[in-house]
Coordinates of C-alpha atoms (C1' of nucleotides) in Angstrom, one line a residue:
Chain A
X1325 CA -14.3 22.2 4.6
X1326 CA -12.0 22.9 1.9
X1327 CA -9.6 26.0 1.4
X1328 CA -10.2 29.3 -1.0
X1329 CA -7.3 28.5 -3.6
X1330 CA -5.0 31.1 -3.4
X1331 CA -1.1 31.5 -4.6
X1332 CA 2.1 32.0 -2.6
X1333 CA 4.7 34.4 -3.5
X1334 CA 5.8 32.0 -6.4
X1335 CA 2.8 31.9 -8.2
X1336 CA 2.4 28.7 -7.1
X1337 CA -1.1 27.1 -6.1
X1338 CA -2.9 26.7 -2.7
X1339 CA -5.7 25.3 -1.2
X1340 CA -8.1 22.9 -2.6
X1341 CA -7.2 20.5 -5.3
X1342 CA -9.6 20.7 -8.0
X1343 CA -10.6 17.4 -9.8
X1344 CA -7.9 18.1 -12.8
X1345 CA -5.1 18.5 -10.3
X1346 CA -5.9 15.2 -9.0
X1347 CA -6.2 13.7 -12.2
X1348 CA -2.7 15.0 -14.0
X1349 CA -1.2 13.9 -9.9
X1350 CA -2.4 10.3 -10.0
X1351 CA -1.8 9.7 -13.7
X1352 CA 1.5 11.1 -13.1
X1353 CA 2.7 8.9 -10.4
X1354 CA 0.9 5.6 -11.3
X1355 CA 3.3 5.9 -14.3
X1356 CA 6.0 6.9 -13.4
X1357 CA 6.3 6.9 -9.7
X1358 CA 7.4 9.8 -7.6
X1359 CA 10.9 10.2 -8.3
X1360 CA 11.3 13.2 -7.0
X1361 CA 8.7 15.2 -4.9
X1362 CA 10.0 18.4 -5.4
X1363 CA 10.5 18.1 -9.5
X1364 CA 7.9 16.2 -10.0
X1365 CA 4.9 19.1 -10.0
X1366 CA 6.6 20.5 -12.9
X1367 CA 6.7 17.3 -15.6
X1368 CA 3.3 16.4 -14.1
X1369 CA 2.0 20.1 -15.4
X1370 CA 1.0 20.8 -11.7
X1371 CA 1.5 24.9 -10.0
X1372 CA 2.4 22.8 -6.7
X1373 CA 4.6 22.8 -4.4
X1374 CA 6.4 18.9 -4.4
X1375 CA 4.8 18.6 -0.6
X1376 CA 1.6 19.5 -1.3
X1377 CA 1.7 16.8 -4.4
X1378 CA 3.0 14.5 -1.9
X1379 CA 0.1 15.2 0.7
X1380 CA -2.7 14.7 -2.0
X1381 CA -1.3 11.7 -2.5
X1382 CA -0.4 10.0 0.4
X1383 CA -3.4 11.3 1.9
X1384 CA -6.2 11.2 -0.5
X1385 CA -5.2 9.9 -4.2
X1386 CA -3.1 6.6 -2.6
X1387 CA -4.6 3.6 -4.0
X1388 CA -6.7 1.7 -1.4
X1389 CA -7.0 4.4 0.9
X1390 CA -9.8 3.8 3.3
X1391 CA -12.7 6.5 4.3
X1392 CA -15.6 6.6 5.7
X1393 CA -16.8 5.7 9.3
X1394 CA -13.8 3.9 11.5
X1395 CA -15.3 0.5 13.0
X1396 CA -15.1 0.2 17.1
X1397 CA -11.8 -2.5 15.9
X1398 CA -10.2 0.6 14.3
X1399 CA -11.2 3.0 17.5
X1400 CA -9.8 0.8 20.1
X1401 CA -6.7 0.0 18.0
X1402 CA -6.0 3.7 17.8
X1403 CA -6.6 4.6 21.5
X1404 CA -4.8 2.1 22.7
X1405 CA -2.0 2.7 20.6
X1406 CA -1.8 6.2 21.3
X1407 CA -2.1 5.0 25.4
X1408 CA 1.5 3.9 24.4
X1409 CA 3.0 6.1 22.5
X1410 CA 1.1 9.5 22.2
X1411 CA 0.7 11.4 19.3
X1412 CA 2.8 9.3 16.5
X1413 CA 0.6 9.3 14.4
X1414 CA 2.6 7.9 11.3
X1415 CA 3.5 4.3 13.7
X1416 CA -0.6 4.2 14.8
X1417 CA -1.5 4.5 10.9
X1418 CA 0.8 1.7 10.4
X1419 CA -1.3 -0.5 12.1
X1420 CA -4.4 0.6 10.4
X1421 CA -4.1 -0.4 6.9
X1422 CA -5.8 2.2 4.2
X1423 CA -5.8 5.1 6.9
X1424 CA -3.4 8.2 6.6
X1425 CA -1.8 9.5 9.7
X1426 CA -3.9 12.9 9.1
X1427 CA -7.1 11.0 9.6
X1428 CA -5.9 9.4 12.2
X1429 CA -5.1 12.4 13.9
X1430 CA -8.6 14.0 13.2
X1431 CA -10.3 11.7 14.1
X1432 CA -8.4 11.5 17.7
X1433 CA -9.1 15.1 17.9
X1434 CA -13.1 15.0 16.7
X1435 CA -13.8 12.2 18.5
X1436 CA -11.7 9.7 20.5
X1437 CA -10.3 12.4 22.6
X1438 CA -13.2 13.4 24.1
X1439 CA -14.1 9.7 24.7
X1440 CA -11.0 9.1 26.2
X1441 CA -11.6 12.3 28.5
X1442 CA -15.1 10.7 29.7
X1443 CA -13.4 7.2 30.3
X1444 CA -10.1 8.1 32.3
X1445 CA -8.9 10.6 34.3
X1446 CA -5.4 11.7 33.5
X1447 CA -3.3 11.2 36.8
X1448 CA 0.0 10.5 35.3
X1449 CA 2.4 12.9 36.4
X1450 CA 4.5 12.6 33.5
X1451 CA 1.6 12.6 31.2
X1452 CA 0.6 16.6 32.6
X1453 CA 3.9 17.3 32.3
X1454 CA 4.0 16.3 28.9
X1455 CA 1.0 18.4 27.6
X1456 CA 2.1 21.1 29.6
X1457 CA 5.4 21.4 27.0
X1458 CA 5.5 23.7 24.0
X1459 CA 5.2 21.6 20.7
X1460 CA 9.2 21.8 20.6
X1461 CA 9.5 20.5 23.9
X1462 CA 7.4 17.7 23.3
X1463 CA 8.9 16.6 19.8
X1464 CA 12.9 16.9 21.6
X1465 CA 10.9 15.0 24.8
X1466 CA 9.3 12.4 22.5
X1467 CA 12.3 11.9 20.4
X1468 CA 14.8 11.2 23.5
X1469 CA 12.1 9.1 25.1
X1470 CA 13.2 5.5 25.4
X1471 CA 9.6 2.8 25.2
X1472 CA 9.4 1.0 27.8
X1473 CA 6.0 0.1 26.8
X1474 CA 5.9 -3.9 25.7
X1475 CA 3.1 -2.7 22.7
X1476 CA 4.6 0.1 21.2
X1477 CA 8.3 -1.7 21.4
X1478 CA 7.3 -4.4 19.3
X1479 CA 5.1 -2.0 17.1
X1480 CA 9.0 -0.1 16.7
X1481 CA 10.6 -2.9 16.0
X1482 CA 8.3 -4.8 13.5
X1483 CA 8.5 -1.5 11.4
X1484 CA 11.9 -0.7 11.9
X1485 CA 12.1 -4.4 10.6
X1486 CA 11.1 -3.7 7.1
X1487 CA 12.7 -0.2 7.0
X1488 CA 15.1 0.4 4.3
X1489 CA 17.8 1.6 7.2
X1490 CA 17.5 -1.4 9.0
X1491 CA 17.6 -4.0 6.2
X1492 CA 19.8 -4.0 3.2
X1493 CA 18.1 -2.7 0.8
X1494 CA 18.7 0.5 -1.8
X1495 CA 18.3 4.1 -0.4
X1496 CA 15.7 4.9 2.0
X1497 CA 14.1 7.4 0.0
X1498 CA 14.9 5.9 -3.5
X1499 CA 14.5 2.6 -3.1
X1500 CA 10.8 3.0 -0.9
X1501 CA 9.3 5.4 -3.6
X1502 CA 10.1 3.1 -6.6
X1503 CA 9.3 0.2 -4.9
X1504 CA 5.5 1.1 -3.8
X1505 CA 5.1 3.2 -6.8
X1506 CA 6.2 0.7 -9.3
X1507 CA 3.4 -1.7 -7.3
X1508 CA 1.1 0.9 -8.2
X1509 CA 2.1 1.0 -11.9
X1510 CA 1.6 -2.2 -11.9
X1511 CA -1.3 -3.6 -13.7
X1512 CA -3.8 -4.2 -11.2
X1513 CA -3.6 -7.8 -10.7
X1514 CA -0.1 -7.8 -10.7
X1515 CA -0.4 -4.9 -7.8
X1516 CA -2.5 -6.8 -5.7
X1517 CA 0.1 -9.3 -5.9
X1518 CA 3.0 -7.6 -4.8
X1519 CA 0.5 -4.8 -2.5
X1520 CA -1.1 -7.7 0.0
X1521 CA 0.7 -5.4 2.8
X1522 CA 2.4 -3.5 0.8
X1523 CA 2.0 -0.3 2.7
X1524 CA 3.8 -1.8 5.6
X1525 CA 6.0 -4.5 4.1
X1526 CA 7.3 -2.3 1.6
X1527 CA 10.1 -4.6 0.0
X1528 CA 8.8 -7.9 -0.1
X1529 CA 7.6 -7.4 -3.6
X1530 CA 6.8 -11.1 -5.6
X1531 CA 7.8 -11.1 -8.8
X1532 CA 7.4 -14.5 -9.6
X1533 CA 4.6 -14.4 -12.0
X1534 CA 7.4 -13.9 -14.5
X1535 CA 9.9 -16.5 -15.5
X1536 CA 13.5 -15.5 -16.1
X1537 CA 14.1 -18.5 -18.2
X1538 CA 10.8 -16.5 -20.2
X1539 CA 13.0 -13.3 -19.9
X1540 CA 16.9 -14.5 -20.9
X1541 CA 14.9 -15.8 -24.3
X1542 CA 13.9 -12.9 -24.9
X1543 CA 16.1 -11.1 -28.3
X1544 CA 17.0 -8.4 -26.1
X1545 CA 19.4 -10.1 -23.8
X1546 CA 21.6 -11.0 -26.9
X1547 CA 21.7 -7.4 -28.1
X1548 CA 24.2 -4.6 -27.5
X1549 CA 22.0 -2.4 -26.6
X1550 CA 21.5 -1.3 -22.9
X1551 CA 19.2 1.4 -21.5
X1552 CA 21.2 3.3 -19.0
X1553 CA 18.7 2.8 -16.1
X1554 CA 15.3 1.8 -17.1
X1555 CA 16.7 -1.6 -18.4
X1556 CA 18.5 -2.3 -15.1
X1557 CA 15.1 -1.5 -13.6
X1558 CA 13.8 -3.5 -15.7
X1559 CA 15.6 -6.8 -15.2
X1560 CA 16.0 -5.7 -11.3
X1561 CA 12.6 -7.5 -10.1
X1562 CA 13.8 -10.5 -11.8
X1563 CA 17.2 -10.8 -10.5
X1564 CA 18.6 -11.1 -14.0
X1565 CA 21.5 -8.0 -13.6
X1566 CA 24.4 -10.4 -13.6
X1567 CA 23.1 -12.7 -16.8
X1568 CA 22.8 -9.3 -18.6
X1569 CA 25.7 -7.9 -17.5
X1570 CA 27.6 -10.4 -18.1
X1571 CA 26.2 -10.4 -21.4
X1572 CA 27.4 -7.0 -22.4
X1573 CA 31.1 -7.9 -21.2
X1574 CA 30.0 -5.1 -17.9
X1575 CA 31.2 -8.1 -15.6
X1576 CA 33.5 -4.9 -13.1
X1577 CA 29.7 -4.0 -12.7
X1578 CA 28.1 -6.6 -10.6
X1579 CA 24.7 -5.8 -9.1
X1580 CA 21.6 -7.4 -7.4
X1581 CA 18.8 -4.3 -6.8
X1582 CA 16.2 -6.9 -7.1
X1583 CA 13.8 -6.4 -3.5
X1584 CA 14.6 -9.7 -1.9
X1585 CA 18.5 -9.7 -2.4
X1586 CA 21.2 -7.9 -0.7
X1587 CA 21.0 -4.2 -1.9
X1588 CA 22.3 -1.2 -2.6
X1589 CA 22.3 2.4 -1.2
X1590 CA 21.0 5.1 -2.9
X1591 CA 24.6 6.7 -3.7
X1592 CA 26.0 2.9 -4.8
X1593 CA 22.9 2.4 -7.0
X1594 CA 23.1 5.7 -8.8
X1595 CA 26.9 5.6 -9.1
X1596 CA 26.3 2.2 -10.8
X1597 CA 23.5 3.0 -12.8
X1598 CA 26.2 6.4 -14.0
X1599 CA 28.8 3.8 -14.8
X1600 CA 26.1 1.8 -16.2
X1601 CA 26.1 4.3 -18.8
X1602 CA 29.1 5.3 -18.5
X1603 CA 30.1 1.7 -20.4
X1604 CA 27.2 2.1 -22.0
X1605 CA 28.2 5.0 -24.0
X1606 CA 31.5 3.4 -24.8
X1607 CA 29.6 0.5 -26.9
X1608 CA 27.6 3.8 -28.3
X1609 CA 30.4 5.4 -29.3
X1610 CA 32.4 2.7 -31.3
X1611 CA 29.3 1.9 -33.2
X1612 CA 28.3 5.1 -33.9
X1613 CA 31.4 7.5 -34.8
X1614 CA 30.4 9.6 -31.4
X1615 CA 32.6 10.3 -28.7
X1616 CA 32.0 8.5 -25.3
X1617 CA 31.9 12.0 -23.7
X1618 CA 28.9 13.0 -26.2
X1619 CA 27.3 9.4 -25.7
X1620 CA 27.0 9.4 -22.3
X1621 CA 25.8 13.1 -22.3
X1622 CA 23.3 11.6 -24.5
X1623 CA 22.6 8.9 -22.4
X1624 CA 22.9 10.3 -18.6
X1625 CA 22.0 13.9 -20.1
X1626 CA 19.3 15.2 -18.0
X1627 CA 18.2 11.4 -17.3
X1628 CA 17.9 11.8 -13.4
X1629 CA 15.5 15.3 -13.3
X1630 CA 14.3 14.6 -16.5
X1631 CA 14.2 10.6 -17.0
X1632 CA 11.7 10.8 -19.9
X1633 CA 13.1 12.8 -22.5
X1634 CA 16.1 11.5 -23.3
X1635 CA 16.6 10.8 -26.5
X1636 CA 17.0 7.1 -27.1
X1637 CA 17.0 7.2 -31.0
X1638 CA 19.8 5.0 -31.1
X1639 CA 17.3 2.1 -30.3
X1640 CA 15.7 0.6 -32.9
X1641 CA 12.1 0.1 -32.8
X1642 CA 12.1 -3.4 -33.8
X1643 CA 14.4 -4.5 -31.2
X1644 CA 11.6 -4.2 -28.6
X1645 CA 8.8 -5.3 -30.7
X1646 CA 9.2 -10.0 -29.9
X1647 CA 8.7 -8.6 -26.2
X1648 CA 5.8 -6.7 -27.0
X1649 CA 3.8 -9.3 -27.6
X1650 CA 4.5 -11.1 -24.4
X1651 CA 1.7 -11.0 -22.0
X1652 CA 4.2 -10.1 -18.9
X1653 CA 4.6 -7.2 -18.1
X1654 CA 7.4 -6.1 -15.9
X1655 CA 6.5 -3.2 -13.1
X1656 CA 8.4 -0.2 -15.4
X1657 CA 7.4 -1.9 -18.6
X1658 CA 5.7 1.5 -19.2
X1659 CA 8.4 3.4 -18.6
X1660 CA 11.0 0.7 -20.2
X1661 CA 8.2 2.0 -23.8
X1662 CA 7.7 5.3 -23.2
X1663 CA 11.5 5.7 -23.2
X1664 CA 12.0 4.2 -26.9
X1665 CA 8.8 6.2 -28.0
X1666 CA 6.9 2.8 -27.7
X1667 CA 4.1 3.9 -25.2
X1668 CA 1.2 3.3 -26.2
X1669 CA 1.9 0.4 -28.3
X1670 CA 0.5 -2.2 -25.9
X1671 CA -2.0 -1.0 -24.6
X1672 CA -4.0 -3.8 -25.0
X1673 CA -1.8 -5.8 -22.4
X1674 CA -3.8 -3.9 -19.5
Chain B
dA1340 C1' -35.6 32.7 7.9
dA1341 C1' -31.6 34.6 9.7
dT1342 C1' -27.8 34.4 12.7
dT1343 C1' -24.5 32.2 15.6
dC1344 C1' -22.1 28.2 17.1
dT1345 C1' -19.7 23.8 16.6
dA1346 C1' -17.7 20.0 14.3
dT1347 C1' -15.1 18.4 10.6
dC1348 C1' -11.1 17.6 7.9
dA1349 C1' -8.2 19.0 3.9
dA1350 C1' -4.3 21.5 3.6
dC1351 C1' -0.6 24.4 5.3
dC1352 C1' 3.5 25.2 8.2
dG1353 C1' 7.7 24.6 10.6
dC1354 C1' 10.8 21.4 12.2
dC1355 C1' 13.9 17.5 12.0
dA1356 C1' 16.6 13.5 10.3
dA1357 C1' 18.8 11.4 6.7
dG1358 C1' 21.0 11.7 2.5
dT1359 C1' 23.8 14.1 -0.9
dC1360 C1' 27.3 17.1 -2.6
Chain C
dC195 C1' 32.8 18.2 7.8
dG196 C1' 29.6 21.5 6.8
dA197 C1' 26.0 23.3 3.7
dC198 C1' 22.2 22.0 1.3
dT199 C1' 18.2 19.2 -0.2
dT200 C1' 14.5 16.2 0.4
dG201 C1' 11.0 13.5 2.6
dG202 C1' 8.4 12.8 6.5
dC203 C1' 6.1 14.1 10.8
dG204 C1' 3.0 16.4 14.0
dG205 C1' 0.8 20.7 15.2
dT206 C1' -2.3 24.0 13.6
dT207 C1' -5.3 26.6 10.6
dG208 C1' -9.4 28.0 8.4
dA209 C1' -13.4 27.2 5.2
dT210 C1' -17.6 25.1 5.2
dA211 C1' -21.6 22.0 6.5
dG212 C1' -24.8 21.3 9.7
dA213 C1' -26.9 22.0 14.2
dA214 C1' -28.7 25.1 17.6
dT215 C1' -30.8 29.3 18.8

DNA sequence: AATTCTATCAACCGCCAAGTC
DNA sequence: CGACTTGGCGGTTGATAGAAT
């Protein structure tokens, strides 16, 4: 049931993961999120291509993915969905939480095909017509089709309604991959928390189990020092940009990126985390004899394809160290450490 | 016991839409 | 505005387990 591995022209590797694979994959992404498909097989020591990380995971290494048997609930659910809209397989697993679309899809073809052979006959016109197509024909046929089905438009339109496109929110790509995979670097409780339908709800994330009054007492919101993007991540879920900005006199940069306010696209949020340190570097380089240029270069450097290695030496240790000892921990608080070298410093937290 | 057939499902592939430069 | 990149989707493949012969 599982492919030879083999490797493609590029040396990289095919076929069937091995347990280590999977191991470096989830550890990777539970701690830092998938940032970026493509790069990400390279700083998560993986010979993958970025899809075939990104199938493992959303397909087998997801946290509460379901398997095993389907219960007759599930089975009707998925033939009658796909009465109503054929083969979209991604909107039917929407409706089945912990199921991938691939299942989904198998299991159609193994089994509920066949059943639904025995049960109807197919006399729609349109329906013939339709398999008849080449798989092009289908896809342009599917795509132009209009629903005029009363289940499957209110199955579009509750999902389109918590899409990033259709709501304000940050970038559809950025935006949906940090917020489910900050959930899942979460600790667990505070996963289950903001999960509940996470999968399907994807920005309704509750942060309240940490109190900003807790967070603006904190020694770091008095100090000069400001991450270039992890600390706007950081104070994002809280809704505490503004205070902080404000603080550091970066009141021409005001922004909101937590999940329940009014957000930003993708290109806004990265222009403003660049200016972010952009100002940023400026504070850097009055204190420290540098020039803004080199600062932000130090700062921005390779932060985007490689947000883990820049060198943050500037921070002290000890700044960090009152909040360490809090018992809240924000969704990047690991990645808010790891980038001052503090990882591993509160462990005991989880 | 050996061989053939069938079912299963993880993984690959190509295409497309949206975003970015 | 066009080229390029990326993520996501659905169709398909192919190795293997288990059933049938």
């Amino acid at each position: 049931m599982v492919r030879t591995p083999s490797c493609d022209k590029n040396g990289l590797k095919k076929g069937t993961w091995t347990e280590e694979e999977d191991r470096k994959l989830t550890a990777y992404v539970t701690r830092y999120g998938c940032w970026n498909w493509r790069q990400l097989p390279k700083f998560a020591g993986l010979s993958r291509c970025g899809k075939s990380c990104r199938l493992r995971w959303m397909n087998y290494l997801r946290p509460n993915i379901k398997r095993g048997n389907y219960s007759k609930e599930e089975e009707d659910t998925i033939i009658k969905l796909h009465e109503s809209m054929g083969n979209r397989w991604s909107i039917i697993a929407a409706q089945l939480p912990g199921r991938t679309d691939n299942e989904i899809k198998n299991h159609w073809h193994t089994n509920l095909k066949k059943r639904e052979r025995q049960n109807s006959s197919i006399s729609n016109e349109e329906k013939h017509n339709t398999n008849n197509l080449a798989p092009r024909e289908k896809r342009q046929k599917r795509l132009k089709l209009q629903p005029n089905n009363c289940l499957a438009n209110q199955i579009t339109s509750q999902i389109i309604d918590s899409s990033p496109s259709s709501s304000p929110q940050p970038s559809s790509s950025g935006s949906s991959s940090i917020s489910k995979d900050t959930a899942v670097a979460t600790s667990t409780e505070a996963y289950e928390e903001t999960s509940g339908n996470f999968w399907t709800e994807p920005f309704l994330t509750d942060c309240s189990f940490v109190s900003s009054d807790f967070l603006l007492e904190q020694p770091f919101m008095n100090t000069e020092y400001l991450s270039p993007v992890l600390f706007d991540e950081f104070f994002c879920p809280y809704g505490l940009y503004e205070e902080k900005l404000n603080s550091n006199n970066l009141s021409q940069i005001i922004i909101d990126s937590s999940p329940s306010s009014p957000q930003l696209s993708s290109s806004e949020f990265s222009s403003i985390t660049r200016d972010t340190a952009a100002a940023t570097s400026t504070n850097m380089a009055a204190d420290d004899n540098v020039t803004s240029s080199e600062a932000y270069a130090e700062i921005s450097g390779d932060f985007w394809p490689q947000p883990f290695s820049a060198d943050n030496s500037y921070i002290p240790n000890d700044f960090l160290e009152p909040f360490m000892e809090t018992e809240y921990l924000s969704p990047v608080f690991d990645e808010f450490m790891c980038l001052y070298g503090l990882d591993g410093e509160h462990e005991g937290f989880n």
